[in-house]
Coordinates of C-alpha atoms in Angstrom, one line a residue:
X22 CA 104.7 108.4 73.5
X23 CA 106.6 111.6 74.1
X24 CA 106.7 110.2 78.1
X25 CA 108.7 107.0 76.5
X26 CA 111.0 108.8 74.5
X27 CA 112.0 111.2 77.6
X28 CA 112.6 107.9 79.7
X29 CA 115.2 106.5 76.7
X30 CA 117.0 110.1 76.9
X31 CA 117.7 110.2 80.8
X32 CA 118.1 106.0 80.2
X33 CA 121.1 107.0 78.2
X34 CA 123.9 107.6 81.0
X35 CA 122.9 104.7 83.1
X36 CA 123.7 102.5 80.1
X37 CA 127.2 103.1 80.4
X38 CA 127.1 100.6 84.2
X39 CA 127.8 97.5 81.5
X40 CA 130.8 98.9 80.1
X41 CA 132.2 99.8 83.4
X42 CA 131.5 96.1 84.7
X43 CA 133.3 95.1 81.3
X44 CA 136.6 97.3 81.6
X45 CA 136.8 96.1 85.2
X46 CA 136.6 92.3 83.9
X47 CA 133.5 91.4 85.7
X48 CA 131.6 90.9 82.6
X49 CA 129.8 87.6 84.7
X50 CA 128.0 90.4 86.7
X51 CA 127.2 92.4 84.0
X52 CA 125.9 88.8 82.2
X53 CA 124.1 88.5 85.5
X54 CA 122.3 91.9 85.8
X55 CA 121.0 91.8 82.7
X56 CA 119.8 88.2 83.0
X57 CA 117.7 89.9 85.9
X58 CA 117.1 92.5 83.9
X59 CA 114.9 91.0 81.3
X60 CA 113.5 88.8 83.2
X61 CA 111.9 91.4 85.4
X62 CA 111.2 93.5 81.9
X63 CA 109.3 90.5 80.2
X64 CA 107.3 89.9 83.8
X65 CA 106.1 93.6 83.4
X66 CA 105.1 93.4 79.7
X67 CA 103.3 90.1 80.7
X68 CA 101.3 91.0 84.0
X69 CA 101.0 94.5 81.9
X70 CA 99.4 92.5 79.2
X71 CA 97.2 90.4 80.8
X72 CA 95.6 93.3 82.8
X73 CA 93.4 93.7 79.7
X74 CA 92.1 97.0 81.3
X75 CA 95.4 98.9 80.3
X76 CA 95.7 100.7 77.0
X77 CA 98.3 99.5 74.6
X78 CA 100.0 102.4 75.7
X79 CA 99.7 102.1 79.6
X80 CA 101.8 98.9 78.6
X81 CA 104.1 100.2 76.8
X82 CA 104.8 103.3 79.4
X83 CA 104.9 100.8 82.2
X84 CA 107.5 98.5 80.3
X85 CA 110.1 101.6 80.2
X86 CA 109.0 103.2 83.4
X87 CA 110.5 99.5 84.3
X88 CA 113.3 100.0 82.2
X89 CA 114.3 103.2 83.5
X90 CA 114.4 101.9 87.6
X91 CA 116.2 98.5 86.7
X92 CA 118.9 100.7 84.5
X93 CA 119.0 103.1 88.2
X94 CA 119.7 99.9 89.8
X95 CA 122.3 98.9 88.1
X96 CA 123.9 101.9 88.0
X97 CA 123.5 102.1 92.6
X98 CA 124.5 98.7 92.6
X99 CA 127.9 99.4 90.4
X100 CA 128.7 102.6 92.7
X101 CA 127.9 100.3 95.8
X102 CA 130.1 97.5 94.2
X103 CA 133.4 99.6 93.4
X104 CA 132.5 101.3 96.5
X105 CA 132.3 105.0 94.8
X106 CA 130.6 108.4 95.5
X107 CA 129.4 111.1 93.3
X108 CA 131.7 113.9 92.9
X109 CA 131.8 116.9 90.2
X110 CA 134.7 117.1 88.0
X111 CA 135.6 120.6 86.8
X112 CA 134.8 121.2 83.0
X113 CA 138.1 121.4 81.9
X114 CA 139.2 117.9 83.4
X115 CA 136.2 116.7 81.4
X116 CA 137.5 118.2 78.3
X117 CA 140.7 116.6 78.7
X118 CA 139.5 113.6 79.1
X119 CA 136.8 113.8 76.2
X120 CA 140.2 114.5 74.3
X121 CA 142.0 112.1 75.1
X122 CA 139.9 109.3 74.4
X123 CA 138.2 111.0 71.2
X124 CA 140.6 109.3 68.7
X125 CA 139.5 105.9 69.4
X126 CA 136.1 106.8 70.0
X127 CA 136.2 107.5 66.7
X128 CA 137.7 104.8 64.9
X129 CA 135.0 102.5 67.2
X130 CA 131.5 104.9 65.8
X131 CA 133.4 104.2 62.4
X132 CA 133.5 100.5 62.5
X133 CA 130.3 100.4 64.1
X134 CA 128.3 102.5 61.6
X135 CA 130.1 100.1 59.2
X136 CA 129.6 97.3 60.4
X137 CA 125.7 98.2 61.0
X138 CA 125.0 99.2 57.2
X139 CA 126.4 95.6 56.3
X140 CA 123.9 93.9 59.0
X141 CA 120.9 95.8 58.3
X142 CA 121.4 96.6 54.5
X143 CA 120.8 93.0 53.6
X144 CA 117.2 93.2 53.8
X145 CA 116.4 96.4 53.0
X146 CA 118.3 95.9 49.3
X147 CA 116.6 92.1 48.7
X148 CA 113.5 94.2 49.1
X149 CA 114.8 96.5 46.7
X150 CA 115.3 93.6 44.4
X151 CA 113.2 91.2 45.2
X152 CA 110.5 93.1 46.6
X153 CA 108.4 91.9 49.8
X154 CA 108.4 88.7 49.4
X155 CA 112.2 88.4 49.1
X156 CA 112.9 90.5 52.0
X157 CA 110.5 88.5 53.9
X158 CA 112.7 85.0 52.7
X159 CA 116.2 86.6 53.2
X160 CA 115.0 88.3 56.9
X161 CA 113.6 85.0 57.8
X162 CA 116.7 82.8 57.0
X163 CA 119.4 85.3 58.3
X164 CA 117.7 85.4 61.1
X165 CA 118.4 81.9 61.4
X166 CA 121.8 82.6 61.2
X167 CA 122.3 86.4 62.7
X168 CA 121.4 83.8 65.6
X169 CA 124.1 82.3 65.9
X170 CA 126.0 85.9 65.2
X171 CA 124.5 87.0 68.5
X172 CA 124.8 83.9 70.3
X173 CA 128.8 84.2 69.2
X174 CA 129.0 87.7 70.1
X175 CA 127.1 87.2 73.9
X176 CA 130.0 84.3 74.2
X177 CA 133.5 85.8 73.0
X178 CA 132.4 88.9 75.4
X179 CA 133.3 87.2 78.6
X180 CA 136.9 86.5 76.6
X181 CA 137.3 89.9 76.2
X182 CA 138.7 90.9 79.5
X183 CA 141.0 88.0 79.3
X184 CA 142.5 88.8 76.3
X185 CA 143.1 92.6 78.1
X186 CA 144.1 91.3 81.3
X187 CA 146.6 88.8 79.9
X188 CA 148.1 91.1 77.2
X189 CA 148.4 93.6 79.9
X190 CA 150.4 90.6 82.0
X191 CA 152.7 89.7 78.8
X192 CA 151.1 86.9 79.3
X193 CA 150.9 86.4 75.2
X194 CA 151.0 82.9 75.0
X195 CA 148.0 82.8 77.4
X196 CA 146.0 85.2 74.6
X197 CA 147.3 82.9 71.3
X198 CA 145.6 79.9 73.5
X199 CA 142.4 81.7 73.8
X200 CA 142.1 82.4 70.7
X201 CA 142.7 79.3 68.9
X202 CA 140.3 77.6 71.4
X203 CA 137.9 80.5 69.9
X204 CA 138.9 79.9 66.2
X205 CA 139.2 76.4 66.0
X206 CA 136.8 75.2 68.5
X207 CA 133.6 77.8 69.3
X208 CA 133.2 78.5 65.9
X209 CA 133.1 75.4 64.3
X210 CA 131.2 74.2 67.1
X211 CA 128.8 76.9 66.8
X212 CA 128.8 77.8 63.3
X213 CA 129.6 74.6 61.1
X214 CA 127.9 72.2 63.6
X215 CA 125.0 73.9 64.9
X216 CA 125.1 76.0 61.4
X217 CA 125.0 72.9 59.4
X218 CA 121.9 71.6 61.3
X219 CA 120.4 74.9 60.8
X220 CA 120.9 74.7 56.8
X221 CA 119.9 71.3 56.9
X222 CA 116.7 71.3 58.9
X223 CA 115.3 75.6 58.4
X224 CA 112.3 74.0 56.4
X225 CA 111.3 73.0 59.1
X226 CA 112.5 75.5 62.0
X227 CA 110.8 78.1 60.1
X228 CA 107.6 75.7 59.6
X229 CA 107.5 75.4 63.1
X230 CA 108.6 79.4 64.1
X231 CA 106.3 81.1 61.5
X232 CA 104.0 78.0 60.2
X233 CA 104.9 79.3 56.8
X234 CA 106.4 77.1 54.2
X235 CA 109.9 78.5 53.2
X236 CA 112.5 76.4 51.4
X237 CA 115.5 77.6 49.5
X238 CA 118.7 75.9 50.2
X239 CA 120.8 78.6 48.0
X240 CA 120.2 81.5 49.8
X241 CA 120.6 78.8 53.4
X242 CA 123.7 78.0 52.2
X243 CA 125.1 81.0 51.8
X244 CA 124.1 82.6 54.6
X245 CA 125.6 79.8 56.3
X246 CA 129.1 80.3 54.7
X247 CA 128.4 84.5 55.3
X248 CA 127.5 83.5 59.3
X249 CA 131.0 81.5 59.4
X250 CA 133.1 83.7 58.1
X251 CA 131.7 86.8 60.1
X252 CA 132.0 84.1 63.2
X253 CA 135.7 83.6 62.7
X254 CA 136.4 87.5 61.5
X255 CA 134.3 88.6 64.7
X256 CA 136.8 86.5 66.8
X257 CA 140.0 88.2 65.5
X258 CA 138.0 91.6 65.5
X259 CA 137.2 91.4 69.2
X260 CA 140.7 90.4 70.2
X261 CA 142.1 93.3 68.8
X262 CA 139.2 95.6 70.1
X263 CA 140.7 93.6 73.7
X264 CA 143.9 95.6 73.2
X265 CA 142.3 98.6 71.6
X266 CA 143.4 97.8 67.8
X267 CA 140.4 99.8 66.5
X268 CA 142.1 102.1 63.8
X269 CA 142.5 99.5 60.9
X270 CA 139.7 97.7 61.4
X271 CA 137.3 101.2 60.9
X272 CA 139.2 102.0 57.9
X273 CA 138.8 98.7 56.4
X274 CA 135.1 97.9 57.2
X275 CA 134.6 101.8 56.3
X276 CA 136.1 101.3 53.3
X277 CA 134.2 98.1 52.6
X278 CA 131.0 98.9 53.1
X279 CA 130.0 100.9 50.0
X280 CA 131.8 97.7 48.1
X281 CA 129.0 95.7 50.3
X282 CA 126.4 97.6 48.8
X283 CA 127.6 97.7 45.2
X284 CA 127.8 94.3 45.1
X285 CA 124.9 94.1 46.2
X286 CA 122.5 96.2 43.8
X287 CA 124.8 94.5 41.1
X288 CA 124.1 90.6 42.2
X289 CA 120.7 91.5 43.4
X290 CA 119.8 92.3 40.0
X291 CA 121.1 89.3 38.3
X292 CA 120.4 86.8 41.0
X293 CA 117.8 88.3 43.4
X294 CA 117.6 87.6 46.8
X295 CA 120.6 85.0 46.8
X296 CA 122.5 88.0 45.1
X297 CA 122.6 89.5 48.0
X298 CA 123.4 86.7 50.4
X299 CA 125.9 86.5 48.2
X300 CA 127.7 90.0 48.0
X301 CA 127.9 89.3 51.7
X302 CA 129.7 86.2 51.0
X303 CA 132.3 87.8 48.8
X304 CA 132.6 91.0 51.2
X305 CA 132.9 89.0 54.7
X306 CA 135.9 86.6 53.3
X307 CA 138.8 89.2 52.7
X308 CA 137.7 90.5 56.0
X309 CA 138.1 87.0 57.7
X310 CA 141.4 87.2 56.2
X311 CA 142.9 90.5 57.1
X312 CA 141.7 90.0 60.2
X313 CA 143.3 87.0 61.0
X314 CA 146.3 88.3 59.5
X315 CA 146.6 91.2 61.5
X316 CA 145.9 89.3 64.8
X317 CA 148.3 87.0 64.2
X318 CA 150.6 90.2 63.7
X319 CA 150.1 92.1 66.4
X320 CA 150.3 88.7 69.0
X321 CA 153.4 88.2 67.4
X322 CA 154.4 91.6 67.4
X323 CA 153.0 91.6 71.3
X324 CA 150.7 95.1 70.5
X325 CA 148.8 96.4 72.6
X326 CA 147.1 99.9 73.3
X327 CA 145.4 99.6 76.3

């Protein structure tokens, strides 16, 4: 396994191919690429698989051998597509520029290390209080959900470079647009219309997913209301990550997150499970509204930092 581990390491710099595609607004080739991308990834694991002679680990070494050519070929097909060439850049130009964009690099580690202890905390502390059979209810059901999360996330990414690109244009009215056909149409849409089917019918989805028979309408329901509001604060939040807004938003989910996790040991222990769907709840709704506050300030305000 030390081979796989050595293969994520050097894996790291070619990585950075999607964000370059993104700053340059061509996120649909970066949507493309990785469509490719998996597809030739779950093709290895599967031909991998089915040659029974492999060792689990042949597979698995196989898989991110995969991994690491397709991430080189991204990488030759972004210098091909902007028409680049290597070149060195003297250390203390890389200093400078490590310095100048260290500030904001910041504020987005903060906001994402925040942001990761809310996602991932939930079902580590309804284990805590409602051992393994909780964790394994809440897991199931926000997946459900985190779903949709994703699914929302994969789809505001291709506004992102419109929201830069017409802020940059003080073309203002053309981002207010944008995001109101986000707020008031994606995410109901998504997240009371395909989320209310979800609530309604997860007896059965997870019957059918996991043949297991799970039922609990509570803990549904409010990881329904906790997917919504997180759909429509995630809208606001990626606007203003558009025009590189990061600095309130990482003090507030920084300073929100040990909240999140009080709440949650405290509900957890007088509610269980639904506890802590609930301490989400109650954590993700002032969030919806300061962010929608502050993007309707800084559109207003026309702010922008990119």
């Amino acid at each position: 396994m030390n081979a796989v581990f050595f293969i994520l390491f050097i894996n790291v710099p070619l990585l950075a191919s999607s964000s370059v595609f993104t700053a340059f607004q061509e996120v649909h080739l970066d949507a493309l690429l990785n469509a490719v991308q998996w597809i030739i990834l779950l093709a290895v694991f599967w031909i991998s698989a089915f040659l029974k002679a492999l060792p689990f680990e042949q597979v698995i070494l196989w898989y991110f051998m995969a991994y690491l050519l397709i991430g080189l070929t991204r990488t030759l097909i972004l210098f091909r597509h902007r028409k680049w060439c290597l070149a060195w850049v003297p250390a203390a130009e890389q200093m400078r520029n490590i310095r100048a964009i260290s500030s904001i690099s910041s504020h987005f580690f903060l906001l994402n290390i925040s942001a990761l202890v809310i996602s991932t905390g939930g079902t580590f502390l309804a284990g805590l209080v409602g051992g393994l059979a909780g964790a394994g209810d809440f897991n199931l059901i926000y997946r459900l959900f985190g779903l949709l999360i994703t699914m929302h996330m994969a789809l505001m990414a291709s506004f992102a470079p419109a929201f830069t690109r017409d802020a940059r244009l003080g073309n203002w009215e053309g981002v207010r647009r944008k995001l109101y056909f986000c707020l008031y149409f994606v995410v109901p849409v998504l997240f009371i219309g395909t989320g209310g089917l979800i609530l309604t019918f997860h007896p059965i989805i997870l019957s059918l997913w996991t043949r297991c028979s799970l039922m609990n309408y509570t803990l549904a329901s409010l990881l329904a209301l906790f997917a919504l509001f997180s759909g429509w604060g995630n809208t606001n939040s990626i606007l203003l990550n558009s025009l590189g807004l990061v600095k309130s938003q990482a003090i507030w989910a920084f300073m929100i997150a040990p909240i999140y996790l009080s709440l949650t040991l405290y509900f957890g222990k007088s509610f269980g499970v639904e506890g802590v769907a609930l301490a989400s709840v109650l954590c993700a709704a002032p969030g919806m509204i300061f962010f929608t506050y502050y993007a309707r300030q800084v559109i207003e305000r026309k702010r922008i930092n990119v």
